[in-house]
Amino acid sequence: MSGTTVLVAGASIAGPALAHWLVRRGAEVTVVERAPELRPGGQAVDARGVTKEVIRRMGLDAAVRAARTETAGAYTVDADGAVLETFRADDDGGDGYISEIEILRGDLSRVLYDDTRDDVEYIFDDRIAELTQDTDGVDVVFASGARRRFDLVIGADGLHSALRAMVFGPREEFIRHLGRALAFYSVPNEFGIDRWLVDFQESGRSAGLRPLPDATQAMAMFSFPAADLDVDYRDVAAQKRLLRERMAGMGWLTARILEHLDDTPDFYLDQVAQVVMDRWSSGRVGLLGDAAFSSSPLSGQGTGLALVGAYLLAGELAAADWDPAVGFARYEALMRPYVEANQEIGRLHARSLEVPGPDSEPSPDFTGEWFAELIDRALNGVDLPDYAGVPDSRSTTAPTTSSAAVR
C-alpha cells in the first residue's frame, strides 16, 4: 500500500470509477457525495471505442453488459409516428448512434459503487465546505463539521462542480453553453415502447421515448433551443414550467408525455454545456469528468471521458509515485487531445440542430473524410498505458464473462 490518502468529491460515475483504480494502485480512498444516496435512473449513457477496453480492464464487462438497456436501435418518426430513419445498435461495430453498450446512468453508478464499496469509504449526505492546501496535503472541513487531512483531493462532482468553483473560480469562467436544454424523466409505458427508441423532431425541438429495463416504464426525452435559459438548476418547479412553455404546440405524442410531468420521481433538466479549462489541477487538487471537461450529452461521450480519465489519472499519479505535479501534468497531456475531439463533436452536433436563419452559418458537412477522422479521434484517440510497473492489487486477466470478473 502506498498509504496515499485521496478524497474524491462525487459518487456518480467518474468518482467511483476513479476510486476503483486508486484502490488498485494502493491508495486509501474516501468518496463524499452530497446526495443522501445513489441517484437512480437518469439518461442512458454509452460506452464506445476505447472506453470498452477500460471497462474490460476494470473486470466489469460482464456486470456492465448485464445492466444494459438492451435497446435494439432508434427510429426517427413524423408527427403521425411513421418511421423516417432507422439506426441499429450494431451499426458501426456497436459504436454508432445507439451504442452496443448502453446503460442508465444510475445503473452504471450502482455497478461501480457495488464494485468499490468494500474497499472505499463512502460518505453520503455531506460535502466539502472548506479546503486549504499546503505543500504536503489538503485540510478539508466538511459541511457536517468533520475535519480531515488528505494527500490529494479530486473533484468528480459534475458540470456544476462546487469543488471547481472553490479552487479554480466561478463557474461562469469555465461553462460554455451550446444554446440548448435537455430534459429527461420516466413515465408509465402506455405508449407501446418496446426495444426501440423513438424520436420526433420539429422546428429545432425534439421529443422522444426510450425503453427501460423495467418494461412497464419508459424514459421521456426532450430537447429545445435555450440560448436565453436562466433557471436555477436546483429549482425543479421552475424547470417544469419552462419545459411546458418550450414544448407547447409540438406534435406527435408530446402533449400526452407532458401529462406525466408532475408525477415523475426523477425529473432532470439542464442546459447543454461544456466545461473548458486550461488546466485541470491546482497543487494537490485535481478535476475529473464533467467537472473538468464536460463535452455535453450531444457528444455521446461524457461517460467515456469519465471512465478513460479515471484510468489515466490513477495510473499517472501512481506511476509518478503520487507526486501531484508530475501525475496531474501527464494525465492532462494524455487526455486533452481526446477531450478536445469529443468537445468538437458536441459543438458540431449542437450546430446541426439549429434552425437555419438568414445569418446562420451553413450546417456542417458530415460526409467528408475530416468528419470520419474526427469521429475516430473521439472514440479511440487516446493511448491506454498498461502501467506494467505500477502496483495493481487486482488481476486483470480474470475472465470477463464469469462471475469472478464481477467480484
mmCIF file of C-alpha atoms in Angstrom:
data_model
loop_
_atom_site.group_PDB
_atom_site.id
_atom_site.type_symbol
_atom_site.label_atom_id
_atom_site.label_comp_id
_atom_site.label_asym_id
_atom_site.label_seq_id
_atom_site.Cartn_x
_atom_site.Cartn_y
_atom_site.Cartn_z
ATOM 1 C CA MET A 1 0.000 0.000 0.000
ATOM 2 C CA SER A 2 1.225 3.484 -0.820
ATOM 3 C CA GLY A 3 -0.572 4.964 2.180
ATOM 4 C CA THR A 4 -1.576 7.918 -0.021
ATOM 5 C CA THR A 5 -4.961 9.251 1.084
ATOM 6 C CA VAL A 6 -7.307 10.614 -1.565
ATOM 7 C CA LEU A 7 -10.651 12.365 -1.138
ATOM 8 C CA VAL A 8 -12.965 12.196 -4.161
ATOM 9 C CA ALA A 9 -15.983 14.514 -4.389
ATOM 10 C CA GLY A 10 -18.894 12.928 -6.268
ATOM 11 C CA ALA A 11 -20.349 9.400 -6.351
ATOM 12 C CA SER A 12 -21.996 9.262 -9.772
ATOM 13 C CA ILE A 13 -19.724 7.668 -12.407
ATOM 14 C CA ALA A 14 -16.348 9.443 -12.532
ATOM 15 C CA GLY A 15 -15.880 9.338 -8.745
ATOM 16 C CA PRO A 16 -16.464 5.596 -8.143
ATOM 17 C CA ALA A 17 -14.529 4.738 -11.334
ATOM 18 C CA LEU A 18 -11.563 6.727 -10.048
ATOM 19 C CA ALA A 19 -11.929 5.085 -6.625
ATOM 20 C CA HIS A 20 -11.722 1.662 -8.307
ATOM 21 C CA TRP A 21 -8.374 2.460 -9.910
ATOM 22 C CA LEU A 22 -6.926 4.387 -6.965
ATOM 23 C CA VAL A 23 -7.541 1.433 -4.647
ATOM 24 C CA ARG A 24 -5.956 -0.946 -7.136
ATOM 25 C CA ARG A 25 -2.918 1.345 -7.288
ATOM 26 C CA GLY A 26 -2.571 1.268 -3.489
ATOM 27 C CA ALA A 27 -4.275 4.456 -2.278
ATOM 28 C CA GLU A 28 -6.711 4.821 0.604
ATOM 29 C CA VAL A 29 -9.857 6.411 -0.802
ATOM 30 C CA THR A 30 -12.781 8.354 0.635
ATOM 31 C CA VAL A 31 -15.690 9.420 -1.605
ATOM 32 C CA VAL A 32 -18.030 12.157 -0.383
ATOM 33 C CA GLU A 33 -21.435 12.671 -2.023
ATOM 34 C CA ARG A 34 -23.868 15.473 -1.180
ATOM 35 C CA ALA A 35 -26.940 13.376 -2.051
ATOM 36 C CA PRO A 36 -28.246 11.095 0.716
ATOM 37 C CA GLU A 37 -27.884 8.007 -1.507
ATOM 38 C CA LEU A 38 -27.029 6.950 -5.035
ATOM 39 C CA ARG A 39 -29.314 8.633 -7.552
ATOM 40 C CA PRO A 40 -31.278 6.078 -9.629
ATOM 41 C CA GLY A 41 -32.352 6.308 -13.258
ATOM 42 C CA GLY A 42 -31.213 9.228 -15.363
ATOM 43 C CA GLN A 43 -30.409 9.361 -19.029
ATOM 44 C CA ALA A 44 -28.891 6.458 -20.915
ATOM 45 C CA VAL A 45 -25.116 6.651 -21.246
ATOM 46 C CA ASP A 46 -22.872 4.820 -23.669
ATOM 47 C CA ALA A 47 -19.532 3.054 -23.835
ATOM 48 C CA ARG A 48 -17.842 3.330 -27.217
ATOM 49 C CA GLY A 49 -14.386 2.808 -28.649
ATOM 50 C CA VAL A 50 -11.523 2.721 -26.165
ATOM 51 C CA THR A 51 -13.957 3.018 -23.225
ATOM 52 C CA LYS A 52 -14.927 -0.622 -23.709
ATOM 53 C CA GLU A 53 -11.287 -1.609 -23.160
ATOM 54 C CA VAL A 54 -11.209 0.370 -19.890
ATOM 55 C CA ILE A 55 -14.320 -1.482 -18.679
ATOM 56 C CA ARG A 56 -12.654 -4.780 -19.593
ATOM 57 C CA ARG A 57 -9.521 -3.831 -17.646
ATOM 58 C CA MET A 58 -11.728 -2.999 -14.673
ATOM 59 C CA GLY A 59 -13.059 -6.562 -14.771
ATOM 60 C CA LEU A 60 -16.595 -5.159 -15.068
ATOM 61 C CA ASP A 61 -17.509 -6.104 -18.627
ATOM 62 C CA ALA A 62 -19.966 -8.806 -17.523
ATOM 63 C CA ALA A 63 -21.588 -6.624 -14.854
ATOM 64 C CA VAL A 64 -21.985 -3.648 -17.207
ATOM 65 C CA ARG A 65 -23.401 -5.761 -20.026
ATOM 66 C CA ALA A 66 -25.863 -7.408 -17.626
ATOM 67 C CA ALA A 67 -27.248 -3.959 -16.747
ATOM 68 C CA ARG A 68 -27.625 -2.711 -20.333
ATOM 69 C CA THR A 69 -30.868 -1.181 -21.555
ATOM 70 C CA GLU A 70 -30.889 -3.747 -24.396
ATOM 71 C CA THR A 71 -32.059 -1.039 -26.791
ATOM 72 C CA ALA A 72 -32.182 -2.528 -30.295
ATOM 73 C CA GLY A 73 -31.934 0.792 -32.092
ATOM 74 C CA ALA A 74 -33.702 4.057 -32.801
ATOM 75 C CA TYR A 75 -36.384 5.362 -35.129
ATOM 76 C CA THR A 76 -36.961 8.949 -36.127
ATOM 77 C CA VAL A 77 -40.638 9.477 -36.879
ATOM 78 C CA ASP A 78 -43.023 12.090 -38.280
ATOM 79 C CA ALA A 79 -45.969 13.601 -36.394
ATOM 80 C CA ASP A 80 -48.102 10.552 -37.243
ATOM 81 C CA GLY A 81 -45.487 8.113 -35.969
ATOM 82 C CA ALA A 82 -44.392 6.916 -39.410
ATOM 83 C CA VAL A 83 -40.714 5.863 -39.442
ATOM 84 C CA LEU A 84 -38.397 8.205 -41.336
ATOM 85 C CA GLU A 85 -34.993 6.759 -40.463
ATOM 86 C CA THR A 86 -33.660 3.674 -38.661
ATOM 87 C CA PHE A 87 -30.457 3.258 -36.627
ATOM 88 C CA ARG A 88 -29.452 -0.139 -35.212
ATOM 89 C CA ALA A 89 -27.337 -0.860 -32.139
ATOM 90 C CA ASP A 90 -24.941 -2.975 -34.192
ATOM 91 C CA ASP A 91 -24.257 -0.174 -36.695
ATOM 92 C CA ASP A 92 -20.601 0.931 -36.928
ATOM 93 C CA GLY A 93 -19.400 -2.048 -34.907
ATOM 94 C CA GLY A 94 -21.625 -1.134 -31.964
ATOM 95 C CA ASP A 95 -20.244 2.416 -31.758
ATOM 96 C CA GLY A 96 -22.997 4.160 -33.708
ATOM 97 C CA TYR A 97 -25.927 6.422 -32.819
ATOM 98 C CA ILE A 98 -27.229 3.765 -30.420
ATOM 99 C CA SER A 99 -24.284 2.132 -28.689
ATOM 100 C CA GLU A 100 -23.947 -1.617 -28.206
ATOM 101 C CA ILE A 101 -23.177 -0.879 -24.525
ATOM 102 C CA GLU A 102 -25.885 1.491 -23.359
ATOM 103 C CA ILE A 103 -26.827 1.708 -19.686
ATOM 104 C CA LEU A 104 -28.802 4.079 -17.493
ATOM 105 C CA ARG A 105 -26.539 6.485 -15.627
ATOM 106 C CA GLY A 106 -27.930 5.304 -12.295
ATOM 107 C CA ASP A 107 -27.396 1.644 -13.162
ATOM 108 C CA LEU A 108 -23.763 2.225 -14.139
ATOM 109 C CA SER A 109 -23.271 4.204 -10.945
ATOM 110 C CA ARG A 110 -24.642 1.238 -8.975
ATOM 111 C CA VAL A 111 -22.293 -1.223 -10.731
ATOM 112 C CA LEU A 112 -19.295 0.973 -9.888
ATOM 113 C CA TYR A 113 -20.429 1.523 -6.290
ATOM 114 C CA ASP A 114 -21.052 -2.188 -5.682
ATOM 115 C CA ASP A 115 -17.594 -2.931 -7.062
ATOM 116 C CA THR A 116 -15.823 -0.473 -4.740
ATOM 117 C CA ARG A 117 -17.871 -0.160 -1.563
ATOM 118 C CA ASP A 118 -15.942 -2.838 0.376
ATOM 119 C CA ASP A 119 -12.612 -1.095 -0.242
ATOM 120 C CA VAL A 120 -13.644 2.580 -0.261
ATOM 121 C CA GLU A 121 -15.057 4.822 2.472
ATOM 122 C CA TYR A 122 -18.282 6.359 1.127
ATOM 123 C CA ILE A 123 -19.777 9.349 2.938
ATOM 124 C CA PHE A 124 -23.260 10.320 1.765
ATOM 125 C CA ASP A 125 -25.314 13.414 2.609
ATOM 126 C CA ASP A 126 -22.211 15.545 3.141
ATOM 127 C CA ARG A 127 -19.926 17.776 1.100
ATOM 128 C CA ILE A 128 -16.684 19.744 1.215
ATOM 129 C CA ALA A 129 -17.364 23.098 2.883
ATOM 130 C CA GLU A 130 -13.806 24.423 3.156
ATOM 131 C CA LEU A 131 -10.470 23.386 1.718
ATOM 132 C CA THR A 132 -6.941 24.586 2.444
ATOM 133 C CA GLN A 133 -3.846 23.064 0.893
ATOM 134 C CA ASP A 134 -0.131 23.292 1.547
ATOM 135 C CA THR A 135 2.881 21.577 0.030
ATOM 136 C CA ASP A 136 2.253 18.354 1.960
ATOM 137 C CA GLY A 137 -1.512 17.881 1.960
ATOM 138 C CA VAL A 138 -5.042 19.252 1.953
ATOM 139 C CA ASP A 139 -7.094 20.140 5.029
ATOM 140 C CA VAL A 140 -10.813 19.654 4.457
ATOM 141 C CA VAL A 141 -13.769 20.814 6.525
ATOM 142 C CA PHE A 142 -16.997 19.014 5.690
ATOM 143 C CA ALA A 143 -20.471 20.558 5.940
ATOM 144 C CA SER A 144 -21.154 18.093 8.769
ATOM 145 C CA GLY A 145 -18.345 19.744 10.759
ATOM 146 C CA ALA A 146 -15.874 16.877 10.397
ATOM 147 C CA ARG A 147 -12.253 17.842 9.709
ATOM 148 C CA ARG A 148 -9.846 15.599 7.807
ATOM 149 C CA ARG A 149 -6.497 15.839 6.053
ATOM 150 C CA PHE A 150 -5.748 14.129 2.732
ATOM 151 C CA ASP A 151 -2.768 13.883 0.442
ATOM 152 C CA LEU A 152 -4.880 14.616 -2.646
ATOM 153 C CA VAL A 153 -8.419 15.832 -3.401
ATOM 154 C CA ILE A 154 -10.180 15.140 -6.714
ATOM 155 C CA GLY A 155 -13.378 16.844 -7.844
ATOM 156 C CA ALA A 156 -15.623 14.467 -9.791
ATOM 157 C CA ASP A 157 -18.785 16.362 -8.907
ATOM 158 C CA GLY A 158 -20.152 17.156 -12.331
ATOM 159 C CA LEU A 159 -20.927 20.097 -14.574
ATOM 160 C CA HIS A 160 -21.844 22.352 -11.645
ATOM 161 C CA SER A 161 -18.827 21.275 -9.576
ATOM 162 C CA ALA A 162 -18.692 23.025 -6.214
ATOM 163 C CA LEU A 163 -15.061 21.983 -5.760
ATOM 164 C CA ARG A 164 -14.109 23.562 -9.079
ATOM 165 C CA ALA A 165 -15.699 26.853 -8.011
ATOM 166 C CA MET A 166 -13.946 26.663 -4.642
ATOM 167 C CA VAL A 167 -10.458 26.116 -6.053
ATOM 168 C CA PHE A 168 -10.423 27.398 -9.633
ATOM 169 C CA GLY A 169 -13.002 30.207 -9.745
ATOM 170 C CA PRO A 170 -16.636 30.978 -10.606
ATOM 171 C CA ARG A 171 -18.482 28.556 -12.887
ATOM 172 C CA GLU A 172 -19.052 31.332 -15.450
ATOM 173 C CA GLU A 173 -15.322 31.274 -16.237
ATOM 174 C CA PHE A 174 -15.458 27.687 -17.486
ATOM 175 C CA ILE A 175 -19.015 26.882 -18.646
ATOM 176 C CA ARG A 176 -19.658 27.172 -22.381
ATOM 177 C CA HIS A 177 -23.356 26.892 -23.231
ATOM 178 C CA LEU A 178 -24.267 25.308 -26.565
ATOM 179 C CA GLY A 179 -27.647 27.020 -26.856
ATOM 180 C CA ARG A 180 -29.900 24.081 -25.979
ATOM 181 C CA ALA A 181 -31.503 22.377 -22.994
ATOM 182 C CA LEU A 182 -32.267 18.708 -22.371
ATOM 183 C CA ALA A 183 -34.863 17.153 -20.083
ATOM 184 C CA PHE A 184 -35.429 13.536 -19.037
ATOM 185 C CA TYR A 185 -37.942 11.769 -16.818
ATOM 186 C CA SER A 186 -39.554 8.347 -16.518
ATOM 187 C CA VAL A 187 -43.194 7.775 -17.484
ATOM 188 C CA PRO A 188 -45.562 4.786 -17.461
ATOM 189 C CA ASN A 189 -45.063 2.848 -20.676
ATOM 190 C CA GLU A 190 -48.537 3.430 -22.060
ATOM 191 C CA PHE A 191 -47.023 4.209 -25.456
ATOM 192 C CA GLY A 192 -46.056 0.695 -26.571
ATOM 193 C CA ILE A 193 -42.296 1.365 -26.400
ATOM 194 C CA ASP A 194 -40.544 -1.968 -26.836
ATOM 195 C CA ARG A 195 -36.787 -2.192 -27.508
ATOM 196 C CA TRP A 196 -36.593 0.804 -29.807
ATOM 197 C CA LEU A 197 -36.001 4.462 -29.044
ATOM 198 C CA VAL A 198 -38.440 6.741 -30.889
ATOM 199 C CA ASP A 199 -37.567 10.373 -31.663
ATOM 200 C CA PHE A 200 -39.681 13.170 -33.187
ATOM 201 C CA GLN A 201 -38.117 16.448 -34.332
ATOM 202 C CA GLU A 202 -39.852 19.697 -35.209
ATOM 203 C CA SER A 203 -38.537 23.269 -35.603
ATOM 204 C CA GLY A 204 -35.318 22.668 -33.708
ATOM 205 C CA ARG A 205 -37.083 20.813 -30.892
ATOM 206 C CA SER A 206 -37.249 17.088 -30.216
ATOM 207 C CA ALA A 207 -39.416 14.794 -28.130
ATOM 208 C CA GLY A 208 -38.692 11.130 -27.650
ATOM 209 C CA LEU A 209 -39.303 7.953 -25.701
ATOM 210 C CA ARG A 210 -36.816 5.214 -24.988
ATOM 211 C CA PRO A 211 -37.158 1.743 -23.450
ATOM 212 C CA LEU A 212 -36.072 0.981 -19.898
ATOM 213 C CA PRO A 213 -35.082 -2.350 -18.322
ATOM 214 C CA ASP A 214 -38.435 -2.194 -16.484
ATOM 215 C CA ALA A 215 -40.782 -2.659 -19.446
ATOM 216 C CA THR A 216 -43.670 -1.012 -17.566
ATOM 217 C CA GLN A 217 -41.739 2.277 -17.732
ATOM 218 C CA ALA A 218 -40.224 4.403 -20.486
ATOM 219 C CA MET A 219 -37.890 7.393 -20.454
ATOM 220 C CA ALA A 220 -39.198 10.675 -21.872
ATOM 221 C CA MET A 221 -36.586 12.885 -23.549
ATOM 222 C CA PHE A 222 -36.897 16.498 -24.681
ATOM 223 C CA SER A 223 -34.526 18.946 -26.345
ATOM 224 C CA PHE A 224 -35.159 22.569 -27.258
ATOM 225 C CA PRO A 225 -33.261 25.764 -28.132
ATOM 226 C CA ALA A 226 -32.372 27.648 -24.951
ATOM 227 C CA ALA A 227 -29.754 30.285 -25.573
ATOM 228 C CA ASP A 228 -31.611 32.522 -23.102
ATOM 229 C CA LEU A 229 -32.160 29.896 -20.389
ATOM 230 C CA ASP A 230 -31.890 31.378 -16.901
ATOM 231 C CA VAL A 231 -33.330 28.848 -14.474
ATOM 232 C CA ASP A 232 -31.706 27.663 -11.267
ATOM 233 C CA TYR A 233 -30.592 24.105 -11.914
ATOM 234 C CA ARG A 234 -31.949 23.169 -8.460
ATOM 235 C CA ASP A 235 -35.402 24.823 -8.929
ATOM 236 C CA VAL A 236 -37.340 21.852 -10.292
ATOM 237 C CA ALA A 237 -40.750 23.609 -10.312
ATOM 238 C CA ALA A 238 -39.376 26.418 -12.496
ATOM 239 C CA GLN A 239 -37.715 23.882 -14.792
ATOM 240 C CA LYS A 240 -41.023 22.041 -15.315
ATOM 241 C CA ARG A 241 -42.812 25.286 -16.135
ATOM 242 C CA LEU A 242 -40.103 26.109 -18.653
ATOM 243 C CA LEU A 243 -40.353 22.690 -20.301
ATOM 244 C CA ARG A 244 -44.121 23.039 -20.722
ATOM 245 C CA GLU A 245 -43.704 26.501 -22.228
ATOM 246 C CA ARG A 246 -40.981 25.494 -24.679
ATOM 247 C CA MET A 247 -42.705 22.304 -25.850
ATOM 248 C CA ALA A 248 -46.184 23.867 -26.220
ATOM 249 C CA GLY A 249 -47.845 23.101 -29.537
ATOM 250 C CA MET A 250 -45.424 20.337 -30.513
ATOM 251 C CA GLY A 251 -46.973 17.398 -32.354
ATOM 252 C CA TRP A 252 -46.687 13.604 -32.120
ATOM 253 C CA LEU A 253 -47.177 12.263 -28.539
ATOM 254 C CA THR A 254 -45.677 15.313 -26.844
ATOM 255 C CA ALA A 255 -48.815 16.500 -25.026
ATOM 256 C CA ARG A 256 -49.500 13.002 -23.624
ATOM 257 C CA ILE A 257 -45.912 12.630 -22.421
ATOM 258 C CA LEU A 258 -46.058 16.022 -20.685
ATOM 259 C CA GLU A 259 -49.179 14.918 -18.767
ATOM 260 C CA HIS A 260 -46.874 12.770 -16.591
ATOM 261 C CA LEU A 261 -44.538 15.626 -15.730
ATOM 262 C CA ASP A 262 -45.840 16.231 -12.204
ATOM 263 C CA ASP A 263 -45.901 12.542 -11.259
ATOM 264 C CA THR A 264 -42.376 11.524 -12.192
ATOM 265 C CA PRO A 265 -39.842 10.777 -9.415
ATOM 266 C CA ASP A 266 -36.698 11.515 -11.425
ATOM 267 C CA PHE A 267 -37.106 14.726 -13.437
ATOM 268 C CA TYR A 268 -33.909 16.291 -14.774
ATOM 269 C CA LEU A 269 -33.390 19.410 -16.892
ATOM 270 C CA ASP A 270 -30.257 21.376 -17.617
ATOM 271 C CA GLN A 271 -28.544 23.410 -20.254
ATOM 272 C CA VAL A 272 -26.357 21.627 -22.766
ATOM 273 C CA ALA A 273 -22.947 22.907 -21.805
ATOM 274 C CA GLN A 274 -19.257 22.146 -21.937
ATOM 275 C CA VAL A 275 -16.504 22.864 -19.436
ATOM 276 C CA VAL A 276 -13.377 24.379 -20.975
ATOM 277 C CA MET A 277 -10.337 24.876 -18.744
ATOM 278 C CA ASP A 278 -6.665 25.493 -19.488
ATOM 279 C CA ARG A 279 -5.664 23.261 -16.558
ATOM 280 C CA TRP A 280 -7.423 20.579 -14.523
ATOM 281 C CA SER A 281 -5.286 20.755 -11.399
ATOM 282 C CA SER A 282 -4.028 23.222 -8.832
ATOM 283 C CA GLY A 283 -1.423 21.961 -6.382
ATOM 284 C CA ARG A 284 -2.836 18.840 -4.748
ATOM 285 C CA VAL A 285 -6.379 19.315 -6.098
ATOM 286 C CA GLY A 286 -7.439 17.881 -9.467
ATOM 287 C CA LEU A 287 -10.617 17.553 -11.508
ATOM 288 C CA LEU A 288 -12.101 14.642 -13.462
ATOM 289 C CA GLY A 289 -15.092 14.029 -15.714
ATOM 290 C CA ASP A 290 -17.696 16.726 -16.353
ATOM 291 C CA ALA A 291 -16.183 18.878 -13.592
ATOM 292 C CA ALA A 292 -13.028 19.213 -15.689
ATOM 293 C CA PHE A 293 -14.017 18.689 -19.306
ATOM 294 C CA SER A 294 -17.742 18.175 -19.900
ATOM 295 C CA SER A 295 -18.255 17.510 -23.591
ATOM 296 C CA SER A 296 -22.076 17.753 -23.214
ATOM 297 C CA PRO A 297 -24.613 14.967 -23.835
ATOM 298 C CA LEU A 298 -24.557 15.929 -27.520
ATOM 299 C CA SER A 299 -21.116 14.339 -27.823
ATOM 300 C CA GLY A 300 -22.378 10.958 -26.624
ATOM 301 C CA GLN A 301 -19.046 10.539 -24.863
ATOM 302 C CA GLY A 302 -19.355 12.026 -21.372
ATOM 303 C CA THR A 303 -19.205 8.602 -19.737
ATOM 304 C CA GLY A 304 -16.295 7.553 -21.914
ATOM 305 C CA LEU A 305 -14.305 10.618 -20.913
ATOM 306 C CA ALA A 306 -15.041 9.913 -17.238
ATOM 307 C CA LEU A 307 -14.001 6.249 -17.368
ATOM 308 C CA VAL A 308 -10.911 6.771 -19.525
ATOM 309 C CA GLY A 309 -9.923 9.802 -17.446
ATOM 310 C CA ALA A 310 -10.254 7.810 -14.211
ATOM 311 C CA TYR A 311 -7.955 5.090 -15.567
ATOM 312 C CA LEU A 312 -5.318 7.579 -16.694
ATOM 313 C CA LEU A 313 -5.471 9.830 -13.633
ATOM 314 C CA ALA A 314 -4.991 6.995 -11.146
ATOM 315 C CA GLY A 315 -2.347 5.347 -13.320
ATOM 316 C CA GLU A 316 -0.300 8.501 -13.839
ATOM 317 C CA LEU A 317 -0.438 9.503 -10.166
ATOM 318 C CA ALA A 318 0.760 6.060 -9.131
ATOM 319 C CA ALA A 319 3.435 5.995 -11.867
ATOM 320 C CA ALA A 320 4.673 9.357 -10.533
ATOM 321 C CA ASP A 321 4.905 7.884 -7.017
ATOM 322 C CA TRP A 322 1.960 10.125 -6.069
ATOM 323 C CA ASP A 323 3.753 13.363 -6.942
ATOM 324 C CA PRO A 324 0.784 15.557 -7.946
ATOM 325 C CA ALA A 325 2.742 17.939 -10.164
ATOM 326 C CA VAL A 326 4.080 15.095 -12.312
ATOM 327 C CA GLY A 327 0.984 12.878 -12.218
ATOM 328 C CA PHE A 328 -1.536 15.615 -12.990
ATOM 329 C CA ALA A 329 0.619 17.004 -15.831
ATOM 330 C CA ARG A 330 0.941 13.623 -17.532
ATOM 331 C CA TYR A 331 -2.789 12.900 -17.112
ATOM 332 C CA GLU A 332 -3.643 16.217 -18.773
ATOM 333 C CA ALA A 333 -1.195 15.645 -21.618
ATOM 334 C CA LEU A 334 -2.697 12.236 -22.412
ATOM 335 C CA MET A 335 -6.342 13.287 -22.055
ATOM 336 C CA ARG A 336 -6.509 16.725 -23.648
ATOM 337 C CA PRO A 337 -6.482 15.753 -27.372
ATOM 338 C CA TYR A 338 -9.147 13.105 -26.656
ATOM 339 C CA VAL A 339 -11.250 15.633 -24.747
ATOM 340 C CA GLU A 340 -10.927 18.267 -27.469
ATOM 341 C CA ALA A 341 -12.074 15.859 -30.189
ATOM 342 C CA ASN A 342 -15.176 14.968 -28.185
ATOM 343 C CA GLN A 343 -15.949 18.579 -27.374
ATOM 344 C CA GLU A 344 -15.747 19.367 -31.102
ATOM 345 C CA ILE A 345 -18.281 16.586 -31.773
ATOM 346 C CA GLY A 346 -20.618 18.144 -29.194
ATOM 347 C CA ARG A 347 -20.332 21.606 -30.735
ATOM 348 C CA LEU A 348 -20.925 20.293 -34.257
ATOM 349 C CA HIS A 349 -23.982 18.323 -33.119
ATOM 350 C CA ALA A 350 -25.416 21.455 -31.479
ATOM 351 C CA ARG A 351 -24.889 23.441 -34.702
ATOM 352 C CA SER A 352 -26.599 20.747 -36.764
ATOM 353 C CA LEU A 353 -29.740 21.074 -34.617
ATOM 354 C CA GLU A 354 -30.109 24.812 -35.137
ATOM 355 C CA VAL A 355 -32.994 26.052 -37.284
ATOM 356 C CA PRO A 356 -31.324 27.884 -40.194
ATOM 357 C CA GLY A 357 -31.822 31.645 -40.315
ATOM 358 C CA PRO A 358 -30.737 34.309 -42.789
ATOM 359 C CA ASP A 359 -27.467 34.924 -40.937
ATOM 360 C CA SER A 360 -26.768 31.312 -39.925
ATOM 361 C CA GLU A 361 -23.546 29.526 -40.661
ATOM 362 C CA PRO A 362 -24.012 26.642 -43.103
ATOM 363 C CA SER A 363 -24.686 23.329 -41.381
ATOM 364 C CA PRO A 364 -21.575 21.116 -41.148
ATOM 365 C CA ASP A 365 -20.976 18.639 -43.971
ATOM 366 C CA PHE A 366 -20.756 15.352 -42.108
ATOM 367 C CA THR A 367 -19.981 13.316 -45.217
ATOM 368 C CA GLY A 368 -16.368 14.451 -45.545
ATOM 369 C CA GLU A 369 -13.286 12.447 -44.644
ATOM 370 C CA TRP A 370 -12.450 15.052 -41.998
ATOM 371 C CA PHE A 371 -15.541 14.036 -40.017
ATOM 372 C CA ALA A 372 -14.722 10.326 -40.138
ATOM 373 C CA GLU A 373 -11.249 11.174 -38.833
ATOM 374 C CA LEU A 374 -12.734 13.330 -36.068
ATOM 375 C CA ILE A 375 -15.079 10.517 -35.023
ATOM 376 C CA ASP A 376 -12.142 8.101 -34.841
ATOM 377 C CA ARG A 377 -10.182 10.513 -32.635
ATOM 378 C CA ALA A 378 -13.234 10.981 -30.423
ATOM 379 C CA LEU A 379 -13.729 7.233 -29.985
ATOM 380 C CA ASN A 380 -10.180 5.887 -29.970
ATOM 381 C CA GLY A 381 -7.830 8.873 -29.911
ATOM 382 C CA VAL A 382 -6.103 8.189 -26.628
ATOM 383 C CA ASP A 383 -3.380 5.698 -25.708
ATOM 384 C CA LEU A 384 -4.013 3.479 -22.698
ATOM 385 C CA PRO A 385 -0.690 2.671 -20.998
ATOM 386 C CA ASP A 386 -0.614 -0.780 -19.441
ATOM 387 C CA TYR A 387 1.119 0.569 -16.307
ATOM 388 C CA ALA A 388 3.074 -2.681 -16.072
ATOM 389 C CA GLY A 389 5.430 -1.267 -13.442
ATOM 390 C CA VAL A 390 2.671 0.220 -11.276
ATOM 391 C CA PRO A 391 1.123 -1.691 -8.350
ATOM 392 C CA ASP A 392 -2.189 -3.420 -9.102
ATOM 393 C CA SER A 393 -3.973 -5.261 -6.319
ATOM 394 C CA ARG A 394 -6.404 -6.989 -8.667
ATOM 395 C CA SER A 395 -5.620 -9.328 -11.556
ATOM 396 C CA THR A 396 -6.725 -8.009 -14.915
ATOM 397 C CA THR A 397 -6.537 -11.418 -16.515
ATOM 398 C CA ALA A 398 -9.665 -12.860 -14.875
ATOM 399 C CA PRO A 399 -12.200 -13.997 -17.495
ATOM 400 C CA THR A 400 -14.649 -11.158 -18.093
ATOM 401 C CA THR A 401 -17.540 -13.499 -18.877
ATOM 402 C CA SER A 402 -17.701 -15.161 -15.468
ATOM 403 C CA SER A 403 -18.907 -14.047 -12.068
ATOM 404 C CA ALA A 404 -15.263 -13.875 -10.987
ATOM 405 C CA ALA A 405 -14.884 -10.791 -13.144
ATOM 406 C CA VAL A 406 -17.658 -9.036 -11.285
ATOM 407 C CA ARG A 407 -16.293 -9.861 -7.829
#
